Amino acid sequence: MNRIAVLGSTGSIGTRCLEVIAAHRDRMSLTAITAHRSWQALGEQSRMFEPRWAVLGDGTLRETVPRDAFSPRTELLFGPDAIERVAGSPDVDVVVVAIVGAAGLHGTWAALEAGKRVCIANKETLVVAGPLVIKLAAERGAELLPVDSEHSAVFQAMQAGRRAEVRRVI
């Protein structure tokens, strides 16, 4: 059973990921979901999937978000540190990074440091820190899988041939 954390679960890629998990509950369980500010959508996801954790990245919402909007079985956490905590948790096997912008780097880094399989849909993380991210994945025995259409296409093409045949990707 793959225990999955979806960072950015309320966005388009995140919601698609939850649809896949829902269709394969015999092989996948949702352990953590995160959003920046979309607490209503995150609360609905919490009630539907009952993950162990739901995280709102914007810590200023701590005092205003109604706890009863979430499943009583879900621990509600706040702030960027909480995103890193769930991404690196030993209770998570796979981390899907669908957080928009450079904010996705922190969760990606925490997951890779913990040796996770990381499915990354965040282009900015690779643009900002690609060589460092790839190096960390190799050092920690983590797996980095692109799920964004462009990165996935390049990844699949590279898997089909020999790396020595490719000089550069434009």
PDB file of C-alpha atoms in Angstrom:
ATOM      1  CA  MET A   1       0.000   0.000   0.000  1.00  0.00           C
ATOM      2  CA  ASN A   2       1.520   3.322  -1.088  1.00  0.00           C
ATOM      3  CA  ARG A   3       0.977   6.053   1.508  1.00  0.00           C
ATOM      4  CA  ILE A   4       0.755   9.316  -0.411  1.00  0.00           C
ATOM      5  CA  ALA A   5       1.112  12.988   0.499  1.00  0.00           C
ATOM      6  CA  VAL A   6      -0.220  15.481  -2.038  1.00  0.00           C
ATOM      7  CA  LEU A   7       1.343  18.914  -1.614  1.00  0.00           C
ATOM      8  CA  GLY A   8      -0.985  21.349  -3.347  1.00  0.00           C
ATOM      9  CA  SER A   9      -4.001  19.036  -3.279  1.00  0.00           C
ATOM     10  CA  THR A  10      -6.566  21.748  -4.062  1.00  0.00           C
ATOM     11  CA  GLY A  11      -5.081  22.749  -7.428  1.00  0.00           C
ATOM     12  CA  SER A  12      -5.778  21.103 -10.774  1.00  0.00           C
ATOM     13  CA  ILE A  13      -2.968  18.536 -10.610  1.00  0.00           C
ATOM     14  CA  GLY A  14      -3.621  17.858  -6.932  1.00  0.00           C
ATOM     15  CA  THR A  15      -7.327  17.195  -7.464  1.00  0.00           C
ATOM     16  CA  ARG A  16      -6.538  14.881 -10.389  1.00  0.00           C
ATOM     17  CA  CYS A  17      -4.139  12.999  -8.153  1.00  0.00           C
ATOM     18  CA  LEU A  18      -6.880  12.560  -5.538  1.00  0.00           C
ATOM     19  CA  GLU A  19      -9.170  11.156  -8.237  1.00  0.00           C
ATOM     20  CA  VAL A  20      -6.536   8.528  -9.044  1.00  0.00           C
ATOM     21  CA  ILE A  21      -6.129   7.665  -5.362  1.00  0.00           C
ATOM     22  CA  ALA A  22      -9.914   7.355  -4.976  1.00  0.00           C
ATOM     23  CA  ALA A  23     -10.034   4.947  -7.923  1.00  0.00           C
ATOM     24  CA  HIS A  24      -7.241   2.786  -6.467  1.00  0.00           C
ATOM     25  CA  ARG A  25      -7.911   2.673  -2.730  1.00  0.00           C
ATOM     26  CA  ASP A  26      -6.810  -0.966  -2.684  1.00  0.00           C
ATOM     27  CA  ARG A  27      -3.245   0.146  -3.552  1.00  0.00           C
ATOM     28  CA  MET A  28      -3.032   3.740  -2.353  1.00  0.00           C
ATOM     29  CA  SER A  29      -3.925   5.637   0.775  1.00  0.00           C
ATOM     30  CA  LEU A  30      -3.888   9.389   1.222  1.00  0.00           C
ATOM     31  CA  THR A  31      -1.798  10.300   4.254  1.00  0.00           C
ATOM     32  CA  ALA A  32      -1.455  14.078   3.874  1.00  0.00           C
ATOM     33  CA  ILE A  33      -2.954  16.944   1.890  1.00  0.00           C
ATOM     34  CA  THR A  34      -1.801  20.546   1.743  1.00  0.00           C
ATOM     35  CA  ALA A  35      -2.971  23.892   0.424  1.00  0.00           C
ATOM     36  CA  HIS A  36      -1.745  27.436   0.882  1.00  0.00           C
ATOM     37  CA  ARG A  37      -5.004  29.226   1.799  1.00  0.00           C
ATOM     38  CA  SER A  38      -7.894  27.198   0.297  1.00  0.00           C
ATOM     39  CA  TRP A  39      -9.160  25.853   3.609  1.00  0.00           C
ATOM     40  CA  GLN A  40     -12.711  25.148   2.394  1.00  0.00           C
ATOM     41  CA  ALA A  41     -11.501  22.870  -0.417  1.00  0.00           C
ATOM     42  CA  LEU A  42      -8.918  21.274   1.877  1.00  0.00           C
ATOM     43  CA  GLY A  43     -11.633  20.661   4.462  1.00  0.00           C
ATOM     44  CA  GLU A  44     -13.818  18.914   1.867  1.00  0.00           C
ATOM     45  CA  GLN A  45     -10.888  16.720   0.858  1.00  0.00           C
ATOM     46  CA  SER A  46     -10.231  15.945   4.514  1.00  0.00           C
ATOM     47  CA  ARG A  47     -13.821  14.820   5.058  1.00  0.00           C
ATOM     48  CA  MET A  48     -13.782  12.718   1.886  1.00  0.00           C
ATOM     49  CA  PHE A  49     -10.413  10.951   2.334  1.00  0.00           C
ATOM     50  CA  GLU A  50      -9.739  11.301   6.081  1.00  0.00           C
ATOM     51  CA  PRO A  51      -5.956  11.651   5.747  1.00  0.00           C
ATOM     52  CA  ARG A  52      -3.806  11.715   8.849  1.00  0.00           C
ATOM     53  CA  TRP A  53      -2.778  15.333   8.174  1.00  0.00           C
ATOM     54  CA  ALA A  54      -4.155  18.409   6.431  1.00  0.00           C
ATOM     55  CA  VAL A  55      -1.781  21.367   6.237  1.00  0.00           C
ATOM     56  CA  LEU A  56      -2.475  24.998   5.438  1.00  0.00           C
ATOM     57  CA  GLY A  57       0.779  26.656   4.421  1.00  0.00           C
ATOM     58  CA  ASP A  58      -0.424  30.105   5.467  1.00  0.00           C
ATOM     59  CA  GLY A  59       0.110  30.052   9.215  1.00  0.00           C
ATOM     60  CA  THR A  60      -1.918  33.252   9.692  1.00  0.00           C
ATOM     61  CA  LEU A  61      -5.075  31.175   9.150  1.00  0.00           C
ATOM     62  CA  ARG A  62      -4.519  29.225  12.382  1.00  0.00           C
ATOM     63  CA  GLU A  63      -6.942  31.364  14.404  1.00  0.00           C
ATOM     64  CA  THR A  64      -9.638  31.786  11.752  1.00  0.00           C
ATOM     65  CA  VAL A  65     -10.140  28.366  10.149  1.00  0.00           C
ATOM     66  CA  PRO A  66     -13.005  26.421  11.753  1.00  0.00           C
ATOM     67  CA  ARG A  67     -11.739  23.025  12.932  1.00  0.00           C
ATOM     68  CA  ASP A  68     -15.113  21.406  12.211  1.00  0.00           C
ATOM     69  CA  ALA A  69     -14.567  22.022   8.479  1.00  0.00           C
ATOM     70  CA  PHE A  70     -12.162  19.054   8.631  1.00  0.00           C
ATOM     71  CA  SER A  71     -12.570  15.387   9.443  1.00  0.00           C
ATOM     72  CA  PRO A  72     -12.179  14.686  13.163  1.00  0.00           C
ATOM     73  CA  ARG A  73      -9.688  11.967  12.134  1.00  0.00           C
ATOM     74  CA  THR A  74      -7.413  14.510  10.430  1.00  0.00           C
ATOM     75  CA  GLU A  75      -4.827  16.517  12.332  1.00  0.00           C
ATOM     76  CA  LEU A  76      -4.880  20.113  11.078  1.00  0.00           C
ATOM     77  CA  LEU A  77      -1.447  21.751  10.878  1.00  0.00           C
ATOM     78  CA  PHE A  78      -0.302  25.203   9.788  1.00  0.00           C
ATOM     79  CA  GLY A  79       2.757  26.806   8.211  1.00  0.00           C
ATOM     80  CA  PRO A  80       5.552  25.891   5.812  1.00  0.00           C
ATOM     81  CA  ASP A  81       7.365  23.854   8.477  1.00  0.00           C
ATOM     82  CA  ALA A  82       4.339  21.569   8.720  1.00  0.00           C
ATOM     83  CA  ILE A  83       4.479  20.951   4.964  1.00  0.00           C
ATOM     84  CA  GLU A  84       8.113  19.911   5.317  1.00  0.00           C
ATOM     85  CA  ARG A  85       7.232  17.716   8.304  1.00  0.00           C
ATOM     86  CA  VAL A  86       4.599  15.704   6.442  1.00  0.00           C
ATOM     87  CA  ALA A  87       6.718  15.508   3.263  1.00  0.00           C
ATOM     88  CA  GLY A  88       9.558  13.928   5.216  1.00  0.00           C
ATOM     89  CA  SER A  89       7.440  11.780   7.524  1.00  0.00           C
ATOM     90  CA  PRO A  90       8.253   8.073   7.830  1.00  0.00           C
ATOM     91  CA  ASP A  91       4.487   7.513   7.462  1.00  0.00           C
ATOM     92  CA  VAL A  92       4.624   8.720   3.834  1.00  0.00           C
ATOM     93  CA  ASP A  93       6.037   6.693   0.930  1.00  0.00           C
ATOM     94  CA  VAL A  94       5.260   8.931  -2.061  1.00  0.00           C
ATOM     95  CA  VAL A  95       5.095  12.727  -2.201  1.00  0.00           C
ATOM     96  CA  VAL A  96       3.323  14.458  -5.081  1.00  0.00           C
ATOM     97  CA  VAL A  97       4.554  18.051  -5.344  1.00  0.00           C
ATOM     98  CA  ALA A  98       1.882  20.128  -7.059  1.00  0.00           C
ATOM     99  CA  ILE A  99       2.577  23.365  -5.169  1.00  0.00           C
ATOM    100  CA  VAL A 100       2.806  26.362  -7.494  1.00  0.00           C
ATOM    101  CA  GLY A 101       6.007  28.378  -7.752  1.00  0.00           C
ATOM    102  CA  ALA A 102       9.258  28.263  -5.842  1.00  0.00           C
ATOM    103  CA  ALA A 103       7.287  27.426  -2.675  1.00  0.00           C
ATOM    104  CA  GLY A 104       7.350  23.808  -3.839  1.00  0.00           C
ATOM    105  CA  LEU A 105      11.099  23.589  -3.260  1.00  0.00           C
ATOM    106  CA  HIS A 106      10.888  23.184   0.531  1.00  0.00           C
ATOM    107  CA  GLY A 107       8.511  20.224   0.469  1.00  0.00           C
ATOM    108  CA  THR A 108      10.456  18.643  -2.376  1.00  0.00           C
ATOM    109  CA  TRP A 109      13.716  19.037  -0.484  1.00  0.00           C
ATOM    110  CA  ALA A 110      12.289  17.540   2.736  1.00  0.00           C
ATOM    111  CA  ALA A 111      10.898  14.544   0.849  1.00  0.00           C
ATOM    112  CA  LEU A 112      14.157  13.917  -1.008  1.00  0.00           C
ATOM    113  CA  GLU A 113      16.203  14.222   2.188  1.00  0.00           C
ATOM    114  CA  ALA A 114      13.991  11.477   3.641  1.00  0.00           C
ATOM    115  CA  GLY A 115      14.604   9.266   0.587  1.00  0.00           C
ATOM    116  CA  LYS A 116      11.035   9.391  -0.727  1.00  0.00           C
ATOM    117  CA  ARG A 117       9.666   8.793  -4.182  1.00  0.00           C
ATOM    118  CA  VAL A 118       8.822  12.326  -5.312  1.00  0.00           C
ATOM    119  CA  CYS A 119       6.419  12.933  -8.187  1.00  0.00           C
ATOM    120  CA  ILE A 120       7.075  16.518  -9.160  1.00  0.00           C
ATOM    121  CA  ALA A 121       4.671  18.655 -11.149  1.00  0.00           C
ATOM    122  CA  ASN A 122       6.394  21.870 -10.140  1.00  0.00           C
ATOM    123  CA  LYS A 123       8.603  23.319 -12.891  1.00  0.00           C
ATOM    124  CA  GLU A 124       9.923  26.181 -10.786  1.00  0.00           C
ATOM    125  CA  THR A 125      11.653  23.851  -8.328  1.00  0.00           C
ATOM    126  CA  LEU A 126      13.682  22.365 -11.157  1.00  0.00           C
ATOM    127  CA  VAL A 127      14.345  25.768 -12.730  1.00  0.00           C
ATOM    128  CA  VAL A 128      15.540  27.283  -9.443  1.00  0.00           C
ATOM    129  CA  ALA A 129      17.452  24.311  -8.023  1.00  0.00           C
ATOM    130  CA  GLY A 130      17.417  21.483 -10.577  1.00  0.00           C
ATOM    131  CA  PRO A 131      21.056  20.347 -10.260  1.00  0.00           C
ATOM    132  CA  LEU A 132      20.911  20.495  -6.440  1.00  0.00           C
ATOM    133  CA  VAL A 133      17.597  18.623  -6.333  1.00  0.00           C
ATOM    134  CA  ILE A 134      18.882  15.907  -8.670  1.00  0.00           C
ATOM    135  CA  LYS A 135      22.104  15.582  -6.666  1.00  0.00           C
ATOM    136  CA  LEU A 136      20.197  15.280  -3.376  1.00  0.00           C
ATOM    137  CA  ALA A 137      17.910  12.613  -4.833  1.00  0.00           C
ATOM    138  CA  ALA A 138      20.942  10.577  -5.906  1.00  0.00           C
ATOM    139  CA  GLU A 139      22.692  11.004  -2.541  1.00  0.00           C
ATOM    140  CA  ARG A 140      19.628   9.942  -0.542  1.00  0.00           C
ATOM    141  CA  GLY A 141      18.482   7.127  -2.815  1.00  0.00           C
ATOM    142  CA  ALA A 142      15.279   9.028  -3.506  1.00  0.00           C
ATOM    143  CA  GLU A 143      13.347   8.756  -6.739  1.00  0.00           C
ATOM    144  CA  LEU A 144      12.391  11.901  -8.648  1.00  0.00           C
ATOM    145  CA  LEU A 145       9.628  11.392 -11.209  1.00  0.00           C
ATOM    146  CA  PRO A 146       8.317  14.261 -13.337  1.00  0.00           C
ATOM    147  CA  VAL A 147       4.550  14.381 -13.775  1.00  0.00           C
ATOM    148  CA  ASP A 148       4.357  17.727 -15.570  1.00  0.00           C
ATOM    149  CA  SER A 149       3.709  17.119 -19.268  1.00  0.00           C
ATOM    150  CA  GLU A 150       6.924  18.668 -20.628  1.00  0.00           C
ATOM    151  CA  HIS A 151       9.252  17.195 -18.019  1.00  0.00           C
ATOM    152  CA  SER A 152       7.566  13.824 -18.244  1.00  0.00           C
ATOM    153  CA  ALA A 153       7.995  13.761 -22.026  1.00  0.00           C
ATOM    154  CA  VAL A 154      11.730  14.471 -21.725  1.00  0.00           C
ATOM    155  CA  PHE A 155      12.060  11.892 -18.926  1.00  0.00           C
ATOM    156  CA  GLN A 156      10.300   9.218 -20.989  1.00  0.00           C
ATOM    157  CA  ALA A 157      12.397  10.003 -24.055  1.00  0.00           C
ATOM    158  CA  MET A 158      15.567   9.708 -21.982  1.00  0.00           C
ATOM    159  CA  GLN A 159      14.405   6.325 -20.639  1.00  0.00           C
ATOM    160  CA  ALA A 160      13.883   5.039 -24.171  1.00  0.00           C
ATOM    161  CA  GLY A 161      17.446   5.635 -25.324  1.00  0.00           C
ATOM    162  CA  ARG A 162      20.969   6.016 -24.026  1.00  0.00           C
ATOM    163  CA  ARG A 163      21.914   9.216 -22.231  1.00  0.00           C
ATOM    164  CA  ALA A 164      25.136   9.330 -24.239  1.00  0.00           C
ATOM    165  CA  GLU A 165      23.015   9.867 -27.358  1.00  0.00           C
ATOM    166  CA  VAL A 166      21.706  13.191 -26.004  1.00  0.00           C
ATOM    167  CA  ARG A 167      23.883  16.279 -26.011  1.00  0.00           C
ATOM    168  CA  ARG A 168      21.322  18.681 -24.580  1.00  0.00           C
ATOM    169  CA  VAL A 169      17.614  19.284 -24.174  1.00  0.00           C
ATOM    170  CA  ILE A 170      16.344  22.542 -25.620  1.00  0.00           C
TER     171      ILE A 170
END
